[in-house]
């Protein structure tokens, strides 16, 4: 069974440019999470979806970050415009429901220069 | 607000030794305590998890000890192997995996 798939694996952009990350969760998983992991730190939740509904986006900086999960499967996280401080690893995770374990993808490492 | 504190930041253990990583939490509503293992360039992978109705859970060489009154839990790796070298994160959440709050991580190195 395929795990959580994220792309791209690496992305380098100039500040003020837009960037998007894509996540394909494990088949059948209704809950999808986006986490931010700064270097040397634990992941921090940005947003959680139950199917296509964003049920917890309290930690998402909405002035520049946006996310969507059309049809309740794949998800896209966007930053526009990117800032130097956005350099980090962006992790996607999924679970069967909100009460089962979460499986993480390999992440997208973003470098803003 | 830092809700899960993890120590030590880094740990070096000899092959065959016992690795111990500790975590403390503040939110008494937490009822799910997983440990994740992360290798460089990879996402965190669930290693073992415990709920507060038991004080200990063992899976192979990995054991979680849980002290509800002290609001602390720890990971013990018995017979540590070089392949265990990785960063370990404790985490906590309420209502299952809804919103995991992670500790800062421990970089474990097992010397051969």
PDB file of C-alpha atoms in Angstrom:
ATOM      1  CA  UNK A   1       0.000   0.000   0.000  1.00  0.00           C
ATOM      2  CA  UNK A   2       1.364   3.401  -0.970  1.00  0.00           C
ATOM      3  CA  UNK A   3       1.998   5.858   1.825  1.00  0.00           C
ATOM      4  CA  UNK A   4       1.350   9.576   1.872  1.00  0.00           C
ATOM      5  CA  UNK A   5       2.881  11.086  -1.247  1.00  0.00           C
ATOM      6  CA  UNK A   6       4.106  14.655  -1.355  1.00  0.00           C
ATOM      7  CA  UNK A   7       5.612  16.712  -4.132  1.00  0.00           C
ATOM      8  CA  UNK A   8       7.899  18.319  -4.814  1.00  0.00           C
ATOM      9  CA  UNK A   9      10.511  16.984  -2.405  1.00  0.00           C
ATOM     10  CA  UNK A  10      12.552  20.162  -2.591  1.00  0.00           C
ATOM     11  CA  UNK A  11      11.764  23.690  -3.683  1.00  0.00           C
ATOM     12  CA  UNK A  12      13.937  26.776  -3.807  1.00  0.00           C
ATOM     13  CA  UNK A  13      12.265  30.109  -4.554  1.00  0.00           C
ATOM     14  CA  UNK A  14      13.011  33.769  -4.195  1.00  0.00           C
ATOM     15  CA  UNK A  15      11.192  35.747  -1.537  1.00  0.00           C
ATOM     16  CA  UNK A  16       7.893  37.281  -2.588  1.00  0.00           C
ATOM     17  CA  UNK A  17       7.307  34.474  -5.091  1.00  0.00           C
ATOM     18  CA  UNK A  18       4.378  32.053  -4.765  1.00  0.00           C
ATOM     19  CA  UNK A  19       4.830  28.355  -4.072  1.00  0.00           C
ATOM     20  CA  UNK A  20       2.518  25.359  -3.853  1.00  0.00           C
ATOM     21  CA  UNK A  21       2.851  21.937  -2.311  1.00  0.00           C
ATOM     22  CA  UNK A  22       0.795  18.902  -3.188  1.00  0.00           C
ATOM     23  CA  UNK A  23      -0.244  15.934  -1.039  1.00  0.00           C
ATOM     24  CA  UNK A  24      -1.914  12.642  -1.913  1.00  0.00           C
ATOM     25  CA  UNK A  25      -3.054  10.881   1.272  1.00  0.00           C
ATOM     26  CA  UNK A  26      -3.344   7.162   1.847  1.00  0.00           C
ATOM     27  CA  UNK A  27      -6.353   5.770   0.038  1.00  0.00           C
ATOM     28  CA  UNK A  28      -9.433   5.769   2.239  1.00  0.00           C
ATOM     29  CA  UNK A  29      -8.049   8.234   4.760  1.00  0.00           C
ATOM     30  CA  UNK A  30     -10.611  10.924   5.471  1.00  0.00           C
ATOM     31  CA  UNK A  31      -8.473  13.119   7.699  1.00  0.00           C
ATOM     32  CA  UNK A  32      -5.610  15.104   6.233  1.00  0.00           C
ATOM     33  CA  UNK A  33      -3.119  17.327   8.059  1.00  0.00           C
ATOM     34  CA  UNK A  34      -0.521  19.862   7.017  1.00  0.00           C
ATOM     35  CA  UNK A  35       2.325  20.378   9.465  1.00  0.00           C
ATOM     36  CA  UNK A  36       5.241  22.797   9.471  1.00  0.00           C
ATOM     37  CA  UNK A  37       8.599  21.567  10.747  1.00  0.00           C
ATOM     38  CA  UNK A  38      11.328  24.090  11.371  1.00  0.00           C
ATOM     39  CA  UNK A  39      14.909  22.881  11.542  1.00  0.00           C
ATOM     40  CA  UNK A  40      15.581  21.086  14.807  1.00  0.00           C
ATOM     41  CA  UNK A  41      11.972  21.350  15.966  1.00  0.00           C
ATOM     42  CA  UNK A  42       8.940  19.143  16.165  1.00  0.00           C
ATOM     43  CA  UNK A  43       6.141  19.482  13.622  1.00  0.00           C
ATOM     44  CA  UNK A  44       3.421  22.070  14.266  1.00  0.00           C
ATOM     45  CA  UNK A  45      -0.081  21.708  12.899  1.00  0.00           C
ATOM     46  CA  UNK A  46      -1.120  24.229  10.261  1.00  0.00           C
ATOM     47  CA  UNK A  47      -4.479  22.841   9.179  1.00  0.00           C
ATOM     48  CA  UNK A  48      -6.617  19.709   9.485  1.00  0.00           C
ATOM     49  CA  UNK A  49      -9.238  18.510   7.032  1.00  0.00           C
ATOM     50  CA  UNK A  50     -12.082  16.102   7.595  1.00  0.00           C
ATOM     51  CA  UNK A  51     -12.910  15.076   4.029  1.00  0.00           C
ATOM     52  CA  UNK A  52     -13.075  18.399   2.155  1.00  0.00           C
ATOM     53  CA  UNK A  53     -13.843  20.544   5.196  1.00  0.00           C
ATOM     54  CA  UNK A  54     -11.105  22.458   7.013  1.00  0.00           C
ATOM     55  CA  UNK A  55     -12.050  21.815  10.651  1.00  0.00           C
ATOM     56  CA  UNK A  56      -8.988  23.339  12.312  1.00  0.00           C
ATOM     57  CA  UNK A  57      -7.055  26.116  10.587  1.00  0.00           C
ATOM     58  CA  UNK A  58      -6.388  28.189  13.685  1.00  0.00           C
ATOM     59  CA  UNK A  59      -2.597  27.967  13.216  1.00  0.00           C
ATOM     60  CA  UNK A  60      -2.595  28.789   9.494  1.00  0.00           C
ATOM     61  CA  UNK A  61      -1.265  32.300   8.728  1.00  0.00           C
ATOM     62  CA  UNK A  62      -4.157  33.241   6.515  1.00  0.00           C
ATOM     63  CA  UNK A  63      -2.633  36.437   5.178  1.00  0.00           C
ATOM     64  CA  UNK A  64      -0.235  34.453   3.021  1.00  0.00           C
ATOM     65  CA  UNK A  65      -1.099  30.766   3.390  1.00  0.00           C
ATOM     66  CA  UNK A  66      -4.037  28.977   1.846  1.00  0.00           C
ATOM     67  CA  UNK A  67      -5.016  25.354   1.461  1.00  0.00           C
ATOM     68  CA  UNK A  68      -7.627  23.332  -0.284  1.00  0.00           C
ATOM     69  CA  UNK A  69      -8.747  19.747  -0.461  1.00  0.00           C
ATOM     70  CA  UNK A  70     -11.033  19.388  -3.417  1.00  0.00           C
ATOM     71  CA  UNK A  71     -13.162  16.228  -3.537  1.00  0.00           C
ATOM     72  CA  UNK A  72     -11.799  15.238  -0.121  1.00  0.00           C
ATOM     73  CA  UNK A  73      -8.711  13.468  -1.473  1.00  0.00           C
ATOM     74  CA  UNK A  74      -5.623  15.380  -2.660  1.00  0.00           C
ATOM     75  CA  UNK A  75      -4.668  18.636  -1.009  1.00  0.00           C
ATOM     76  CA  UNK A  76      -2.650  21.674  -1.961  1.00  0.00           C
ATOM     77  CA  UNK A  77      -0.950  24.131   0.376  1.00  0.00           C
ATOM     78  CA  UNK A  78       0.008  27.497  -1.073  1.00  0.00           C
ATOM     79  CA  UNK A  79       2.137  30.375   0.131  1.00  0.00           C
ATOM     80  CA  UNK A  80       1.860  33.761  -1.558  1.00  0.00           C
ATOM     81  CA  UNK A  81       4.068  35.653  -1.201  1.00  0.00           C
ATOM     82  CA  UNK A  82       6.802  33.590   0.434  1.00  0.00           C
ATOM     83  CA  UNK A  83       9.045  35.134   3.062  1.00  0.00           C
ATOM     84  CA  UNK A  84      12.518  34.133   4.215  1.00  0.00           C
ATOM     85  CA  UNK A  85      11.063  32.814   7.466  1.00  0.00           C
ATOM     86  CA  UNK A  86       8.916  30.309   5.588  1.00  0.00           C
ATOM     87  CA  UNK A  87      11.970  28.166   4.905  1.00  0.00           C
ATOM     88  CA  UNK A  88      11.101  24.848   6.552  1.00  0.00           C
ATOM     89  CA  UNK A  89       9.830  21.353   5.837  1.00  0.00           C
ATOM     90  CA  UNK A  90       6.129  21.102   5.090  1.00  0.00           C
ATOM     91  CA  UNK A  91       4.703  17.738   6.091  1.00  0.00           C
ATOM     92  CA  UNK A  92       1.441  16.197   5.052  1.00  0.00           C
ATOM     93  CA  UNK A  93      -0.154  13.425   7.089  1.00  0.00           C
ATOM     94  CA  UNK A  94      -3.353  11.435   6.869  1.00  0.00           C
ATOM     95  CA  UNK A  95      -5.411   9.167   9.069  1.00  0.00           C
ATOM     96  CA  UNK A  96      -8.510   7.054   8.618  1.00  0.00           C
ATOM     97  CA  UNK A  97     -10.386   9.370  10.960  1.00  0.00           C
ATOM     98  CA  UNK A  98      -9.643  11.869  13.698  1.00  0.00           C
ATOM     99  CA  UNK A  99      -9.206   9.107  16.274  1.00  0.00           C
ATOM    100  CA  UNK A 100      -6.688   6.900  14.493  1.00  0.00           C
ATOM    101  CA  UNK A 101      -2.955   7.214  14.029  1.00  0.00           C
ATOM    102  CA  UNK A 102      -1.557   9.669  11.552  1.00  0.00           C
ATOM    103  CA  UNK A 103       0.891   8.629   8.819  1.00  0.00           C
ATOM    104  CA  UNK A 104       3.307  11.230   7.505  1.00  0.00           C
ATOM    105  CA  UNK A 105       4.694  11.838   4.058  1.00  0.00           C
ATOM    106  CA  UNK A 106       8.362  12.596   3.404  1.00  0.00           C
ATOM    107  CA  UNK A 107       7.743  16.318   3.341  1.00  0.00           C
ATOM    108  CA  UNK A 108       8.657  19.182   1.045  1.00  0.00           C
ATOM    109  CA  UNK A 109      11.751  21.121   2.014  1.00  0.00           C
ATOM    110  CA  UNK A 110      11.246  24.771   1.102  1.00  0.00           C
ATOM    111  CA  UNK A 111      14.121  27.204   0.904  1.00  0.00           C
ATOM    112  CA  UNK A 112      13.304  30.874   0.392  1.00  0.00           C
ATOM    113  CA  UNK A 113      16.263  32.989  -0.731  1.00  0.00           C
TER     114      UNK A 113
ATOM    115  CA  UNK B   1       2.690  27.909  24.888  1.00  0.00           C
ATOM    116  CA  UNK B   2       4.937  24.888  24.982  1.00  0.00           C
ATOM    117  CA  UNK B   3       2.716  22.027  26.045  1.00  0.00           C
ATOM    118  CA  UNK B   4       5.123  19.088  25.670  1.00  0.00           C
ATOM    119  CA  UNK B   5       8.678  19.342  26.921  1.00  0.00           C
ATOM    120  CA  UNK B   6      11.183  16.740  25.774  1.00  0.00           C
ATOM    121  CA  UNK B   7      14.653  15.930  27.079  1.00  0.00           C
ATOM    122  CA  UNK B   8      17.460  15.479  26.394  1.00  0.00           C
ATOM    123  CA  UNK B   9      17.998  17.355  23.121  1.00  0.00           C
ATOM    124  CA  UNK B  10      20.693  14.896  22.132  1.00  0.00           C
ATOM    125  CA  UNK B  11      21.782  11.523  23.427  1.00  0.00           C
ATOM    126  CA  UNK B  12      24.717   9.245  22.697  1.00  0.00           C
ATOM    127  CA  UNK B  13      24.473   5.594  23.720  1.00  0.00           C
ATOM    128  CA  UNK B  14      26.753   2.668  23.133  1.00  0.00           C
ATOM    129  CA  UNK B  15      25.513  -0.263  21.107  1.00  0.00           C
ATOM    130  CA  UNK B  16      23.619  -2.664  23.329  1.00  0.00           C
ATOM    131  CA  UNK B  17      22.842  -0.001  25.907  1.00  0.00           C
ATOM    132  CA  UNK B  18      19.495   1.440  26.988  1.00  0.00           C
ATOM    133  CA  UNK B  19      18.330   4.740  25.494  1.00  0.00           C
ATOM    134  CA  UNK B  20      15.909   6.771  27.606  1.00  0.00           C
ATOM    135  CA  UNK B  21      14.040   9.855  26.409  1.00  0.00           C
ATOM    136  CA  UNK B  22      11.663  11.768  28.638  1.00  0.00           C
ATOM    137  CA  UNK B  23       8.647  13.977  28.039  1.00  0.00           C
ATOM    138  CA  UNK B  24       6.413  16.037  30.276  1.00  0.00           C
ATOM    139  CA  UNK B  25       3.055  17.530  29.364  1.00  0.00           C
ATOM    140  CA  UNK B  26       0.825  20.193  30.837  1.00  0.00           C
ATOM    141  CA  UNK B  27      -2.614  19.656  29.393  1.00  0.00           C
ATOM    142  CA  UNK B  28      -4.519  17.111  31.500  1.00  0.00           C
ATOM    143  CA  UNK B  29      -6.974  16.636  28.632  1.00  0.00           C
ATOM    144  CA  UNK B  30      -4.329  14.793  26.618  1.00  0.00           C
ATOM    145  CA  UNK B  31      -5.227  11.136  26.281  1.00  0.00           C
ATOM    146  CA  UNK B  32      -2.998   9.835  23.509  1.00  0.00           C
ATOM    147  CA  UNK B  33       0.796   9.773  23.703  1.00  0.00           C
ATOM    148  CA  UNK B  34       2.717   8.557  20.640  1.00  0.00           C
ATOM    149  CA  UNK B  35       6.400   8.444  19.913  1.00  0.00           C
ATOM    150  CA  UNK B  36       7.645   9.131  16.398  1.00  0.00           C
ATOM    151  CA  UNK B  37      10.980   8.230  14.824  1.00  0.00           C
ATOM    152  CA  UNK B  38      12.370  10.424  12.072  1.00  0.00           C
ATOM    153  CA  UNK B  39      15.353   9.713   9.846  1.00  0.00           C
ATOM    154  CA  UNK B  40      17.025  12.531   7.875  1.00  0.00           C
ATOM    155  CA  UNK B  41      15.004  13.468   4.810  1.00  0.00           C
ATOM    156  CA  UNK B  42      12.022  11.400   5.908  1.00  0.00           C
ATOM    157  CA  UNK B  43       8.760  12.177   7.588  1.00  0.00           C
ATOM    158  CA  UNK B  44       8.085  11.085  11.180  1.00  0.00           C
ATOM    159  CA  UNK B  45       6.966   7.472  11.522  1.00  0.00           C
ATOM    160  CA  UNK B  46       4.856   6.193  14.402  1.00  0.00           C
ATOM    161  CA  UNK B  47       6.929   3.964  16.659  1.00  0.00           C
ATOM    162  CA  UNK B  48       4.705   3.186  19.613  1.00  0.00           C
ATOM    163  CA  UNK B  49       1.825   4.881  21.406  1.00  0.00           C
ATOM    164  CA  UNK B  50       0.067   4.665  24.753  1.00  0.00           C
ATOM    165  CA  UNK B  51      -3.185   5.808  26.297  1.00  0.00           C
ATOM    166  CA  UNK B  52      -3.391   6.803  29.981  1.00  0.00           C
ATOM    167  CA  UNK B  53      -5.336   3.733  31.088  1.00  0.00           C
ATOM    168  CA  UNK B  54      -2.073   1.737  31.254  1.00  0.00           C
ATOM    169  CA  UNK B  55       1.275   2.588  32.836  1.00  0.00           C
ATOM    170  CA  UNK B  56       3.487   0.723  30.410  1.00  0.00           C
ATOM    171  CA  UNK B  57       3.428  -0.594  26.873  1.00  0.00           C
ATOM    172  CA  UNK B  58       6.088  -2.719  25.263  1.00  0.00           C
ATOM    173  CA  UNK B  59       6.637  -3.520  21.609  1.00  0.00           C
ATOM    174  CA  UNK B  60       9.826  -5.432  20.914  1.00  0.00           C
ATOM    175  CA  UNK B  61      12.785  -3.396  22.141  1.00  0.00           C
ATOM    176  CA  UNK B  62      10.661  -0.256  22.626  1.00  0.00           C
ATOM    177  CA  UNK B  63       8.791   0.501  25.855  1.00  0.00           C
ATOM    178  CA  UNK B  64       6.700   3.484  26.882  1.00  0.00           C
ATOM    179  CA  UNK B  65       6.408   4.200  30.591  1.00  0.00           C
ATOM    180  CA  UNK B  66       3.580   6.509  31.594  1.00  0.00           C
ATOM    181  CA  UNK B  67       3.085   8.361  34.889  1.00  0.00           C
ATOM    182  CA  UNK B  68      -0.281  10.071  34.843  1.00  0.00           C
ATOM    183  CA  UNK B  69       0.045  11.791  38.232  1.00  0.00           C
ATOM    184  CA  UNK B  70       3.399  13.305  37.282  1.00  0.00           C
ATOM    185  CA  UNK B  71       2.229  14.047  33.726  1.00  0.00           C
ATOM    186  CA  UNK B  72       5.321  12.407  32.340  1.00  0.00           C
ATOM    187  CA  UNK B  73       6.075   9.640  29.892  1.00  0.00           C
ATOM    188  CA  UNK B  74       9.255   8.165  28.575  1.00  0.00           C
ATOM    189  CA  UNK B  75      10.603   5.981  25.789  1.00  0.00           C
ATOM    190  CA  UNK B  76      13.051   3.213  26.570  1.00  0.00           C
ATOM    191  CA  UNK B  77      14.989   1.518  23.792  1.00  0.00           C
ATOM    192  CA  UNK B  78      16.574  -1.695  24.982  1.00  0.00           C
ATOM    193  CA  UNK B  79      19.641  -3.204  23.315  1.00  0.00           C
ATOM    194  CA  UNK B  80      20.100  -0.025  21.261  1.00  0.00           C
ATOM    195  CA  UNK B  81      21.451  -0.577  17.750  1.00  0.00           C
ATOM    196  CA  UNK B  82      23.203   1.773  15.291  1.00  0.00           C
ATOM    197  CA  UNK B  83      20.098   1.559  13.108  1.00  0.00           C
ATOM    198  CA  UNK B  84      18.152   3.236  15.911  1.00  0.00           C
ATOM    199  CA  UNK B  85      20.146   6.424  15.344  1.00  0.00           C
ATOM    200  CA  UNK B  86      17.491   8.994  14.454  1.00  0.00           C
ATOM    201  CA  UNK B  87      15.517  11.876  15.901  1.00  0.00           C
ATOM    202  CA  UNK B  88      12.720  10.873  18.248  1.00  0.00           C
ATOM    203  CA  UNK B  89       9.681  13.000  18.963  1.00  0.00           C
ATOM    204  CA  UNK B  90       7.158  12.519  21.705  1.00  0.00           C
ATOM    205  CA  UNK B  91       3.715  13.926  21.107  1.00  0.00           C
ATOM    206  CA  UNK B  92       0.381  14.250  22.822  1.00  0.00           C
ATOM    207  CA  UNK B  93      -3.177  14.913  21.803  1.00  0.00           C
ATOM    208  CA  UNK B  94      -6.709  14.681  22.995  1.00  0.00           C
ATOM    209  CA  UNK B  95      -9.397  12.766  21.152  1.00  0.00           C
ATOM    210  CA  UNK B  96      -6.962  10.567  19.298  1.00  0.00           C
ATOM    211  CA  UNK B  97      -4.803  12.011  16.512  1.00  0.00           C
ATOM    212  CA  UNK B  98      -6.844  15.149  16.069  1.00  0.00           C
ATOM    213  CA  UNK B  99      -4.145  17.650  16.926  1.00  0.00           C
ATOM    214  CA  UNK B 100      -0.762  16.248  17.826  1.00  0.00           C
ATOM    215  CA  UNK B 101       1.438  18.542  19.906  1.00  0.00           C
ATOM    216  CA  UNK B 102       5.052  17.517  19.468  1.00  0.00           C
ATOM    217  CA  UNK B 103       8.049  17.822  21.737  1.00  0.00           C
ATOM    218  CA  UNK B 104      11.229  19.451  20.469  1.00  0.00           C
ATOM    219  CA  UNK B 105      12.878  16.170  19.536  1.00  0.00           C
ATOM    220  CA  UNK B 106      15.880  14.144  20.701  1.00  0.00           C
ATOM    221  CA  UNK B 107      18.706  13.309  18.357  1.00  0.00           C
ATOM    222  CA  UNK B 108      19.830   9.810  19.309  1.00  0.00           C
ATOM    223  CA  UNK B 109      23.188   8.446  18.224  1.00  0.00           C
ATOM    224  CA  UNK B 110      24.103   4.822  18.865  1.00  0.00           C
ATOM    225  CA  UNK B 111      27.822   4.252  18.698  1.00  0.00           C
ATOM    226  CA  UNK B 112      28.919   0.854  17.344  1.00  0.00           C
TER     227      UNK B 112
END
